[in-house]
Amino acid sequence: MQLAIGLFDGMTSLDAIGPFTVLASLPDTDVVFVAERAGVVTDDRGLGLVAHASFADVEAPDVIVVPGGIVTHRMVRDGHPVIDWIRAVHPTTTWTTSACTGALLLAAAGVLQGVEATTHWTAHGKLATLGARPVDERVVERGKVITSAGVSAGIDMALTLAARLADEETAQRIQLSIEYDPQPPFSAGSPATAPPAVVEAARSRSAEFLRHVLAD
Amino acid sequence: MQLAIGLFDGMTSLDAIGPFTVLASLPDTDVVFVAERAGVVTDDRGLGLVAHASFADVEAPDVIVVPGGIVTHRMVRDGHPVIDWIRAVHPTTTWTTSACTGALLLAAAGVLQGVEATTHWTAHGKLATLGARPVDERVVERGKVITSAGVSAGIDMALTLAARLADEETAQRIQLSIEYDPQPPFSAGSPATAPPAVVEAARSRSAEFLRHVLAD
């Protein structure tokens, strides 16, 4: 099985690395990081990740994982090669998946027209304007498309997918190997549980980043 | 504040990227990925990450994060520049931290002599042979040293540290921004909750990797 993870400048690395860590642990899995060009892609916090191949080189992956980042808002406005790649490979994938605002890229590629999907909590409105039907769940599986909520939700998505690709025992073995027994020190991981002042601070910071990204 | 994340070939990327994603979101934080040499380091699943600087270039970071990987077992046996770097910078850090078997590297650098610490569940015995006192907790804070359990526990560790470095509201805002409201699809994240057959499969696979790594 070939698993292709689509990279682009300004992405959030954890969106990709969470699912990667889970899915690259599956047996008989060939992982390829792919981008506009092979070579270094720089994430939204300054980390460089190396793409093994270009989008043109990976024409028929079995599974794709698309990460997000605030920059996706600009990409869906202006177009981007990763969107063209998703559109080209989706018809022949067995699974098409996203973490966080990677769902906006799936939507811009036409994958989510009228389809229930999720994304980062601040981007549900944007997802709807792109033709998807936002659902307030952490992982949404519809047919061969699995979308997940913000950043860290990609880990939950990938464990769900690992059970589909292999079996539950294999997925559980991977969960144990990454000791995914989460114990967040605070109950602030969703707008439903975080204190209102924290939700407001996060929303305001996200809006500020968005203005900055769209002004570029 | 300078945050330095120590990289090495064979590391588990998620050990580094979880804490990185949380801590790089703190205000006034300069993040540097550091390795034996600036340039590409390849992780245990084939991903290349770019180190910005060499260990020699980063002499007095305020905070260090040390990831793990099965390869750490060989590194503590044979020695490695990252261990020398930890030994050199630890006296002047404000926080010295690890994810997963990064704790073995801290221990080999002399940071954990007689100190309570945690690591990946398969490595508690090894941690004890290196002079630390293994504790069965997800995040262990003792003085300025914070260790965490396997792989994904680095996220919990980093949120704890974010609250120390800034304040709880800031840590909660970051938790919400990465939507860290975990909903693992299975209860298999710790040897205490995983089905016995899954624990045995994970233990056996880990032992096989370890034999392979130590034979190199």
Tab-separated table of C-alpha atoms in Angstrom:
chain	number	residue	atom	x	y	z
A	1	MET	CA	0.000	0.000	0.000
A	2	GLN	CA	1.262	3.467	-0.884
A	3	LEU	CA	0.424	6.204	1.628
A	4	ALA	CA	1.062	9.726	0.336
A	5	ILE	CA	1.131	12.737	2.657
A	6	GLY	CA	0.754	16.064	0.868
A	7	LEU	CA	2.979	18.861	2.142
A	8	PHE	CA	3.014	22.615	1.439
A	9	ASP	CA	4.687	25.684	2.871
A	10	GLY	CA	2.862	27.071	5.891
A	11	MET	CA	1.266	23.749	6.858
A	12	THR	CA	0.953	22.649	10.485
A	13	SER	CA	3.412	19.770	10.860
A	14	LEU	CA	1.513	17.986	13.624
A	15	ASP	CA	-1.476	17.573	11.273
A	16	ALA	CA	0.761	15.386	9.116
A	17	ILE	CA	3.087	13.839	11.707
A	18	GLY	CA	0.320	12.503	13.942
A	19	PRO	CA	-1.296	10.413	11.166
A	20	PHE	CA	2.132	9.579	9.703
A	21	THR	CA	3.362	8.114	12.981
A	22	VAL	CA	0.299	5.899	13.257
A	23	LEU	CA	-0.038	4.824	9.623
A	24	ALA	CA	3.668	4.283	8.906
A	25	SER	CA	3.517	1.662	11.670
A	26	LEU	CA	1.156	-0.482	9.603
A	27	PRO	CA	2.618	-3.531	7.902
A	28	ASP	CA	3.453	-3.351	4.181
A	29	THR	CA	3.053	0.395	4.002
A	30	ASP	CA	5.195	2.568	1.759
A	31	VAL	CA	5.026	6.183	2.930
A	32	VAL	CA	5.870	9.052	0.616
A	33	PHE	CA	5.882	12.720	1.562
A	34	VAL	CA	4.952	14.642	-1.542
A	35	ALA	CA	4.937	18.353	-2.402
A	36	GLU	CA	5.019	20.711	-5.363
A	37	ARG	CA	8.701	19.831	-5.682
A	38	ALA	CA	10.806	17.223	-3.893
A	39	GLY	CA	12.868	18.867	-1.166
A	40	VAL	CA	12.288	21.042	1.860
A	41	VAL	CA	8.891	22.455	2.798
A	42	THR	CA	8.698	24.887	5.722
A	43	ASP	CA	5.856	24.645	8.204
A	44	ASP	CA	3.955	27.423	9.974
A	45	ARG	CA	6.343	27.410	12.942
A	46	GLY	CA	9.625	27.331	10.989
A	47	LEU	CA	10.366	23.609	10.783
A	48	GLY	CA	11.620	22.176	7.501
A	49	LEU	CA	10.293	18.771	6.401
A	50	VAL	CA	11.664	16.935	3.389
A	51	ALA	CA	9.277	15.900	0.603
A	52	HIS	CA	10.492	12.721	-1.074
A	53	ALA	CA	8.733	13.372	-4.369
A	54	SER	CA	6.720	15.886	-6.355
A	55	PHE	CA	2.961	15.720	-6.873
A	56	ALA	CA	3.643	14.808	-10.509
A	57	ASP	CA	5.627	11.756	-9.342
A	58	VAL	CA	2.832	10.279	-7.204
A	59	GLU	CA	-0.098	9.655	-9.477
A	60	ALA	CA	-1.976	6.758	-7.892
A	61	PRO	CA	-1.490	6.569	-4.127
A	62	ASP	CA	-3.800	4.206	-2.255
A	63	VAL	CA	-4.252	6.503	0.738
A	64	ILE	CA	-3.714	10.239	1.001
A	65	VAL	CA	-3.442	12.365	4.121
A	66	VAL	CA	-3.847	16.125	3.705
A	67	PRO	CA	-2.752	18.356	6.595
A	68	GLY	CA	-3.992	21.889	7.214
A	69	GLY	CA	-2.779	25.211	8.481
A	70	ILE	CA	-4.142	28.743	8.476
A	71	VAL	CA	-2.553	29.169	5.036
A	72	THR	CA	-5.192	26.855	3.550
A	73	HIS	CA	-7.624	29.781	3.621
A	74	ARG	CA	-5.400	31.570	1.104
A	75	MET	CA	-4.816	28.381	-0.907
A	76	VAL	CA	-8.534	27.772	-1.446
A	77	ARG	CA	-8.890	31.402	-2.574
A	78	ASP	CA	-5.897	31.443	-4.933
A	79	GLY	CA	-5.544	27.785	-5.944
A	80	HIS	CA	-2.543	25.589	-5.172
A	81	PRO	CA	-0.880	22.517	-6.726
A	82	VAL	CA	-1.857	20.358	-3.729
A	83	ILE	CA	-5.517	21.024	-4.564
A	84	ASP	CA	-4.950	19.982	-8.193
A	85	TRP	CA	-3.159	16.858	-6.957
A	86	ILE	CA	-6.036	15.898	-4.631
A	87	ARG	CA	-8.481	16.363	-7.513
A	88	ALA	CA	-6.320	14.148	-9.758
A	89	VAL	CA	-5.652	11.269	-7.360
A	90	HIS	CA	-8.897	11.111	-5.371
A	91	PRO	CA	-10.827	9.070	-7.989
A	92	THR	CA	-8.422	6.146	-7.563
A	93	THR	CA	-7.617	6.297	-3.836
A	94	THR	CA	-9.029	3.758	-1.457
A	95	TRP	CA	-9.040	6.392	1.304
A	96	THR	CA	-8.850	10.192	1.090
A	97	THR	CA	-8.264	11.814	4.466
A	98	SER	CA	-7.537	15.136	6.105
A	99	ALA	CA	-6.542	16.613	9.433
A	100	CYS	CA	-7.609	20.080	10.558
A	101	THR	CA	-8.102	22.571	7.699
A	102	GLY	CA	-6.789	20.019	5.237
A	103	ALA	CA	-10.553	19.545	4.808
A	104	LEU	CA	-10.728	22.963	3.111
A	105	LEU	CA	-8.264	21.658	0.511
A	106	LEU	CA	-10.348	18.488	-0.007
A	107	ALA	CA	-13.397	20.693	-0.443
A	108	ALA	CA	-11.648	22.989	-2.922
A	109	ALA	CA	-10.695	19.865	-4.885
A	110	GLY	CA	-14.377	18.922	-5.132
A	111	VAL	CA	-14.142	15.933	-2.810
A	112	LEU	CA	-16.668	17.179	-0.263
A	113	GLN	CA	-19.542	18.540	-2.384
A	114	GLY	CA	-22.625	17.874	-0.251
A	115	VAL	CA	-20.615	15.547	1.978
A	116	GLU	CA	-20.592	15.665	5.773
A	117	ALA	CA	-17.110	16.537	7.050
A	118	THR	CA	-15.243	18.178	9.899
A	119	THR	CA	-12.299	20.549	10.284
A	120	HIS	CA	-10.744	22.900	12.843
A	121	TRP	CA	-13.500	24.433	14.981
A	122	THR	CA	-12.755	27.938	13.681
A	123	ALA	CA	-13.170	26.831	10.040
A	124	HIS	CA	-16.607	25.162	9.962
A	125	GLY	CA	-18.155	28.250	8.343
A	126	LYS	CA	-15.485	28.329	5.654
A	127	LEU	CA	-15.938	24.592	5.012
A	128	ALA	CA	-19.657	25.182	4.400
A	129	THR	CA	-18.965	27.945	1.864
A	130	LEU	CA	-16.895	25.379	-0.075
A	131	GLY	CA	-19.858	23.021	-0.417
A	132	ALA	CA	-19.316	20.553	2.431
A	133	ARG	CA	-21.754	19.926	5.276
A	134	PRO	CA	-19.821	20.617	8.505
A	135	VAL	CA	-20.427	18.155	11.332
A	136	ASP	CA	-19.405	18.829	14.914
A	137	GLU	CA	-17.539	15.558	15.453
A	138	ARG	CA	-13.874	14.759	15.930
A	139	VAL	CA	-13.598	12.202	13.130
A	140	VAL	CA	-16.111	11.957	10.286
A	141	GLU	CA	-16.026	8.928	7.982
A	142	ARG	CA	-18.250	9.095	4.893
A	143	GLY	CA	-17.593	6.494	2.239
A	144	LYS	CA	-13.875	6.521	1.545
A	145	VAL	CA	-13.390	10.048	2.898
A	146	ILE	CA	-12.323	10.639	6.504
A	147	THR	CA	-11.938	14.175	7.816
A	148	SER	CA	-10.875	15.147	11.325
A	149	ALA	CA	-11.069	18.175	13.589
A	150	GLY	CA	-8.197	20.490	14.523
A	151	VAL	CA	-4.527	19.411	14.482
A	152	SER	CA	-4.321	16.699	17.165
A	153	ALA	CA	-7.519	15.036	15.879
A	154	GLY	CA	-5.443	13.578	13.065
A	155	ILE	CA	-4.148	10.989	15.549
A	156	ASP	CA	-7.679	9.798	16.340
A	157	MET	CA	-8.476	9.780	12.611
A	158	ALA	CA	-5.409	7.711	11.807
A	159	LEU	CA	-6.172	5.102	14.474
A	160	THR	CA	-9.685	4.770	13.029
A	161	LEU	CA	-8.184	4.378	9.557
A	162	ALA	CA	-5.532	1.916	10.779
A	163	ALA	CA	-8.314	-0.385	11.954
A	164	ARG	CA	-9.941	-0.185	8.494
A	165	LEU	CA	-6.652	-0.772	6.648
A	166	ALA	CA	-5.545	-3.630	8.923
A	167	ASP	CA	-7.699	-4.654	11.880
A	168	GLU	CA	-8.604	-3.428	15.370
A	169	GLU	CA	-5.873	-5.388	17.108
A	170	THR	CA	-3.223	-3.848	14.865
A	171	ALA	CA	-4.623	-0.362	15.464
A	172	GLN	CA	-4.624	-1.003	19.215
A	173	ARG	CA	-1.044	-2.279	19.072
A	174	ILE	CA	-0.023	0.968	17.347
A	175	GLN	CA	-1.958	3.010	19.909
A	176	LEU	CA	-0.074	1.260	22.681
A	177	SER	CA	3.276	1.670	20.924
A	178	ILE	CA	2.767	5.454	20.826
A	179	GLU	CA	1.317	5.264	24.356
A	180	TYR	CA	-1.708	7.238	23.281
A	181	ASP	CA	-3.433	7.366	26.630
A	182	PRO	CA	-3.995	11.116	26.615
A	183	GLN	CA	-4.136	13.036	29.882
A	184	PRO	CA	-4.387	16.715	28.969
A	185	PRO	CA	-3.632	18.816	32.054
A	186	PHE	CA	-6.594	21.094	31.246
A	187	SER	CA	-10.123	20.639	29.865
A	188	ALA	CA	-9.709	23.248	27.186
A	189	GLY	CA	-9.446	21.189	24.022
A	190	SER	CA	-12.791	22.090	22.499
A	191	PRO	CA	-14.846	25.292	22.422
A	192	ALA	CA	-17.520	23.354	24.341
A	193	THR	CA	-15.231	22.699	27.321
A	194	ALA	CA	-12.749	25.591	27.358
A	195	PRO	CA	-13.475	28.606	29.565
A	196	PRO	CA	-15.278	31.342	27.552
A	197	ALA	CA	-12.344	33.756	27.912
A	198	VAL	CA	-10.018	31.116	26.438
A	199	VAL	CA	-12.381	30.479	23.513
A	200	GLU	CA	-12.523	34.204	22.856
A	201	ALA	CA	-8.712	34.551	23.053
A	202	ALA	CA	-8.193	31.636	20.661
A	203	ARG	CA	-10.835	32.873	18.243
A	204	SER	CA	-9.411	36.366	18.220
A	205	ARG	CA	-5.855	35.113	17.659
A	206	SER	CA	-7.011	32.847	14.852
A	207	ALA	CA	-8.846	35.750	13.194
A	208	GLU	CA	-5.710	37.873	13.459
A	209	PHE	CA	-3.584	35.142	11.804
A	210	LEU	CA	-6.235	34.789	9.122
A	211	ARG	CA	-6.215	38.513	8.318
A	212	HIS	CA	-2.432	38.355	8.085
A	213	VAL	CA	-2.475	35.307	5.801
A	214	LEU	CA	-5.149	36.715	3.505
A	215	ALA	CA	-3.331	40.058	3.219
A	216	ASP	CA	-0.204	38.395	1.823
B	1	MET	CA	13.288	32.550	25.383
B	2	GLN	CA	15.279	30.085	23.318
B	3	LEU	CA	13.741	26.613	22.986
B	4	ALA	CA	16.111	24.006	21.517
B	5	ILE	CA	14.857	20.644	20.271
B	6	GLY	CA	17.607	18.041	19.896
B	7	LEU	CA	17.359	15.843	16.806
B	8	PHE	CA	19.198	12.683	15.791
B	9	ASP	CA	18.875	10.017	13.105
B	10	GLY	CA	16.387	7.314	14.060
B	11	MET	CA	14.362	9.522	16.382
B	12	THR	CA	10.558	9.361	16.534
B	13	SER	CA	9.378	12.638	14.998
B	14	LEU	CA	6.134	12.852	16.949
B	15	ASP	CA	8.126	12.958	20.212
B	16	ALA	CA	9.563	16.268	18.998
B	17	ILE	CA	6.692	17.654	16.910
B	18	GLY	CA	4.051	17.324	19.638
B	19	PRO	CA	5.971	19.508	22.133
B	20	PHE	CA	7.206	21.775	19.313
B	21	THR	CA	3.665	22.533	18.131
B	22	VAL	CA	2.606	23.479	21.660
B	23	LEU	CA	5.706	25.397	22.752
B	24	ALA	CA	6.341	27.260	19.497
B	25	SER	CA	2.883	28.777	20.031
B	26	LEU	CA	4.082	30.559	23.188
B	27	PRO	CA	4.768	34.281	22.901
B	28	ASP	CA	8.381	35.461	22.565
B	29	THR	CA	9.739	32.000	21.863
B	30	ASP	CA	12.622	31.379	19.501
B	31	VAL	CA	12.655	27.718	18.460
B	32	VAL	CA	15.794	26.072	17.137
B	33	PHE	CA	16.064	22.485	15.930
B	34	VAL	CA	19.577	21.348	16.665
B	35	ALA	CA	21.568	18.238	15.720
B	36	GLU	CA	25.117	17.011	15.350
B	37	ARG	CA	25.259	19.036	12.147
B	38	ALA	CA	22.824	21.550	10.662
B	39	GLY	CA	20.835	19.930	7.867
B	40	VAL	CA	18.636	16.907	7.393
B	41	VAL	CA	18.074	14.275	10.089
B	42	THR	CA	16.049	11.187	9.174
B	43	ASP	CA	13.525	9.781	11.612
B	44	ASP	CA	12.662	6.155	12.375
B	45	ARG	CA	9.924	6.066	9.728
B	46	GLY	CA	11.863	7.726	6.904
B	47	LEU	CA	10.906	11.395	7.302
B	48	GLY	CA	13.620	14.033	6.962
B	49	LEU	CA	13.539	17.007	9.355
B	50	VAL	CA	15.855	19.976	8.971
B	51	ALA	CA	18.066	20.964	11.909
B	52	HIS	CA	18.714	24.710	11.899
B	53	ALA	CA	21.974	24.524	13.818
B	54	SER	CA	24.590	22.185	15.263
B	55	PHE	CA	24.882	21.299	18.937
B	56	ALA	CA	28.081	23.391	19.021
B	57	ASP	CA	26.078	26.435	17.890
B	58	VAL	CA	23.481	26.268	20.666
B	59	GLU	CA	25.340	26.571	23.940
B	60	ALA	CA	22.846	28.121	26.333
B	61	PRO	CA	19.238	27.362	25.447
B	62	ASP	CA	16.626	28.212	28.071
B	63	VAL	CA	14.517	25.133	27.439
B	64	ILE	CA	15.469	21.851	25.816
B	65	VAL	CA	13.197	19.105	24.516
B	66	VAL	CA	14.764	15.699	23.872
B	67	PRO	CA	12.785	13.186	21.814
B	68	GLY	CA	13.266	9.432	21.871
B	69	GLY	CA	13.166	6.438	19.599
B	70	ILE	CA	14.231	2.834	19.843
B	71	VAL	CA	17.684	3.942	18.677
B	72	THR	CA	18.262	5.641	22.044
B	73	HIS	CA	19.040	2.197	23.489
B	74	ARG	CA	22.073	2.021	21.205
B	75	MET	CA	22.990	5.660	21.828
B	76	VAL	CA	23.171	5.201	25.604
B	77	ARG	CA	25.364	2.142	25.040
B	78	ASP	CA	27.728	3.728	22.510
B	79	GLY	CA	27.550	7.417	23.370
B	80	HIS	CA	26.237	10.152	21.068
B	81	PRO	CA	26.780	13.895	20.570
B	82	VAL	CA	23.238	14.677	21.736
B	83	ILE	CA	24.101	13.164	25.127
B	84	ASP	CA	27.220	15.337	25.370
B	85	TRP	CA	25.129	18.364	24.408
B	86	ILE	CA	22.511	17.642	27.099
B	87	ARG	CA	25.300	17.301	29.676
B	88	ALA	CA	26.808	20.617	28.555
B	89	VAL	CA	23.645	22.736	28.435
B	90	HIS	CA	21.594	21.270	31.301
B	91	PRO	CA	23.347	23.246	34.067
B	92	THR	CA	22.105	26.535	32.599
B	93	THR	CA	18.668	25.580	31.285
B	94	THR	CA	15.549	26.730	33.048
B	95	TRP	CA	13.764	23.544	31.919
B	96	THR	CA	15.200	20.246	30.681
B	97	THR	CA	12.528	17.987	29.206
B	98	SER	CA	12.050	14.738	27.332
B	99	ALA	CA	9.402	12.742	25.514
B	100	CYS	CA	9.386	8.944	25.383
B	101	THR	CA	12.872	7.373	25.517
B	102	GLY	CA	14.453	10.814	25.333
B	103	ALA	CA	14.580	10.168	29.100
B	104	LEU	CA	17.265	7.534	28.483
B	105	LEU	CA	19.388	10.249	26.874
B	106	LEU	CA	18.800	12.592	29.820
B	107	ALA	CA	19.801	9.762	32.149
B	108	ALA	CA	22.949	8.968	30.147
B	109	ALA	CA	23.860	12.659	30.403
B	110	GLY	CA	23.648	12.402	34.202
B	111	VAL	CA	20.524	14.526	34.534
B	112	LEU	CA	18.409	11.842	36.231
B	113	GLN	CA	20.728	10.322	38.847
B	114	GLY	CA	18.403	9.330	41.697
B	115	VAL	CA	15.628	11.411	40.163
B	116	GLU	CA	12.070	10.199	39.594
B	117	ALA	CA	11.282	10.145	35.879
B	118	THR	CA	9.163	8.437	33.264
B	119	THR	CA	9.635	7.118	29.734
B	120	HIS	CA	7.998	4.755	27.226
B	121	TRP	CA	6.366	1.861	29.120
B	122	THR	CA	8.740	-0.684	27.561
B	123	ALA	CA	11.833	1.234	28.767
B	124	HIS	CA	11.254	1.669	32.517
B	125	GLY	CA	13.723	-1.116	33.294
B	126	LYS	CA	16.391	0.443	31.100
B	127	LEU	CA	15.794	3.837	32.696
B	128	ALA	CA	16.428	2.319	36.137
B	129	THR	CA	19.744	0.782	35.018
B	130	LEU	CA	20.826	4.311	34.041
B	131	GLY	CA	20.301	5.598	37.590
B	132	ALA	CA	16.843	7.163	37.420
B	133	ARG	CA	13.849	6.125	39.526
B	134	PRO	CA	11.069	5.194	37.081
B	135	VAL	CA	7.597	6.402	38.000
B	136	ASP	CA	4.459	5.077	36.374
B	137	GLU	CA	2.982	8.468	35.465
B	138	ARG	CA	2.395	10.209	32.156
B	139	VAL	CA	4.251	13.425	33.011
B	140	VAL	CA	6.782	13.678	35.837
B	141	GLU	CA	7.997	17.102	36.937
B	142	ARG	CA	10.903	17.154	39.420
B	143	GLY	CA	12.621	20.467	39.896
B	144	LYS	CA	13.419	21.811	36.464
B	145	VAL	CA	13.269	18.400	34.800
B	146	ILE	CA	10.076	17.164	33.125
B	147	THR	CA	9.963	13.704	31.565
B	148	SER	CA	6.993	12.137	29.812
B	149	ALA	CA	5.790	8.691	28.811
B	150	GLY	CA	5.746	7.245	25.297
B	151	VAL	CA	5.562	9.391	22.142
B	152	SER	CA	2.164	11.124	22.371
B	153	ALA	CA	2.737	11.996	26.059
B	154	GLY	CA	5.016	14.794	24.890
B	155	ILE	CA	1.892	16.814	24.086
B	156	ASP	CA	0.649	16.542	27.674
B	157	MET	CA	4.146	17.386	28.930
B	158	ALA	CA	4.366	20.462	26.733
B	159	LEU	CA	0.973	21.794	27.856
B	160	THR	CA	2.123	21.408	31.471
B	161	LEU	CA	5.342	23.242	30.614
B	162	ALA	CA	3.489	25.958	28.665
B	163	ALA	CA	1.552	26.797	31.818
B	164	ARG	CA	4.839	27.112	33.747
B	165	LEU	CA	6.508	29.217	31.055
B	166	ALA	CA	3.490	31.485	30.540
B	167	ASP	CA	0.276	30.883	32.491
B	168	GLU	CA	-2.657	28.460	32.510
B	169	GLU	CA	-4.829	30.602	30.291
B	170	THR	CA	-2.142	30.692	27.623
B	171	ALA	CA	-1.642	26.929	27.852
B	172	GLN	CA	-5.400	26.428	27.549
B	173	ARG	CA	-5.560	28.754	24.553
B	174	ILE	CA	-2.863	26.649	22.862
B	175	GLN	CA	-4.698	23.430	23.762
B	176	LEU	CA	-7.827	24.820	22.113
B	177	SER	CA	-5.903	26.013	19.057
B	178	ILE	CA	-4.632	22.464	18.459
B	179	GLU	CA	-8.091	21.145	19.407
B	180	TYR	CA	-6.536	18.721	21.856
B	181	ASP	CA	-9.744	17.085	23.022
B	182	PRO	CA	-8.552	13.530	22.460
B	183	GLN	CA	-11.045	10.800	21.602
B	184	PRO	CA	-9.016	7.668	20.888
B	185	PRO	CA	-11.244	5.117	19.154
B	186	PHE	CA	-9.871	2.346	21.411
B	187	SER	CA	-8.826	2.057	25.072
B	188	ALA	CA	-5.444	0.611	24.266
B	189	GLY	CA	-3.086	3.464	25.028
B	190	SER	CA	-1.482	2.029	28.145
B	191	PRO	CA	-0.462	-1.484	29.162
B	192	ALA	CA	-2.977	-1.151	32.009
B	193	THR	CA	-5.935	-0.678	29.639
B	194	ALA	CA	-4.962	-2.516	26.445
B	195	PRO	CA	-6.131	-6.122	25.958
B	196	PRO	CA	-3.422	-8.559	27.138
B	197	ALA	CA	-2.889	-9.925	23.600
B	198	VAL	CA	-2.260	-6.389	22.353
B	199	VAL	CA	0.234	-5.711	25.166
B	200	GLU	CA	2.027	-8.912	24.312
B	201	ALA	CA	2.098	-8.081	20.573
B	202	ALA	CA	3.456	-4.585	21.239
B	203	ARG	CA	6.048	-5.851	23.715
B	204	SER	CA	7.228	-8.537	21.338
B	205	ARG	CA	7.473	-6.123	18.408
B	206	SER	CA	9.381	-3.622	20.539
B	207	ALA	CA	11.816	-6.350	21.638
B	208	GLU	CA	12.334	-7.336	18.011
B	209	PHE	CA	13.124	-3.732	17.007
B	210	LEU	CA	15.453	-3.468	19.983
B	211	ARG	CA	17.409	-6.591	18.991
B	212	HIS	CA	17.697	-5.169	15.469
B	213	VAL	CA	18.901	-1.780	16.715
B	214	LEU	CA	21.445	-3.235	19.129
B	215	ALA	CA	22.813	-5.588	16.474
B	216	ASP	CA	23.747	-2.692	14.174
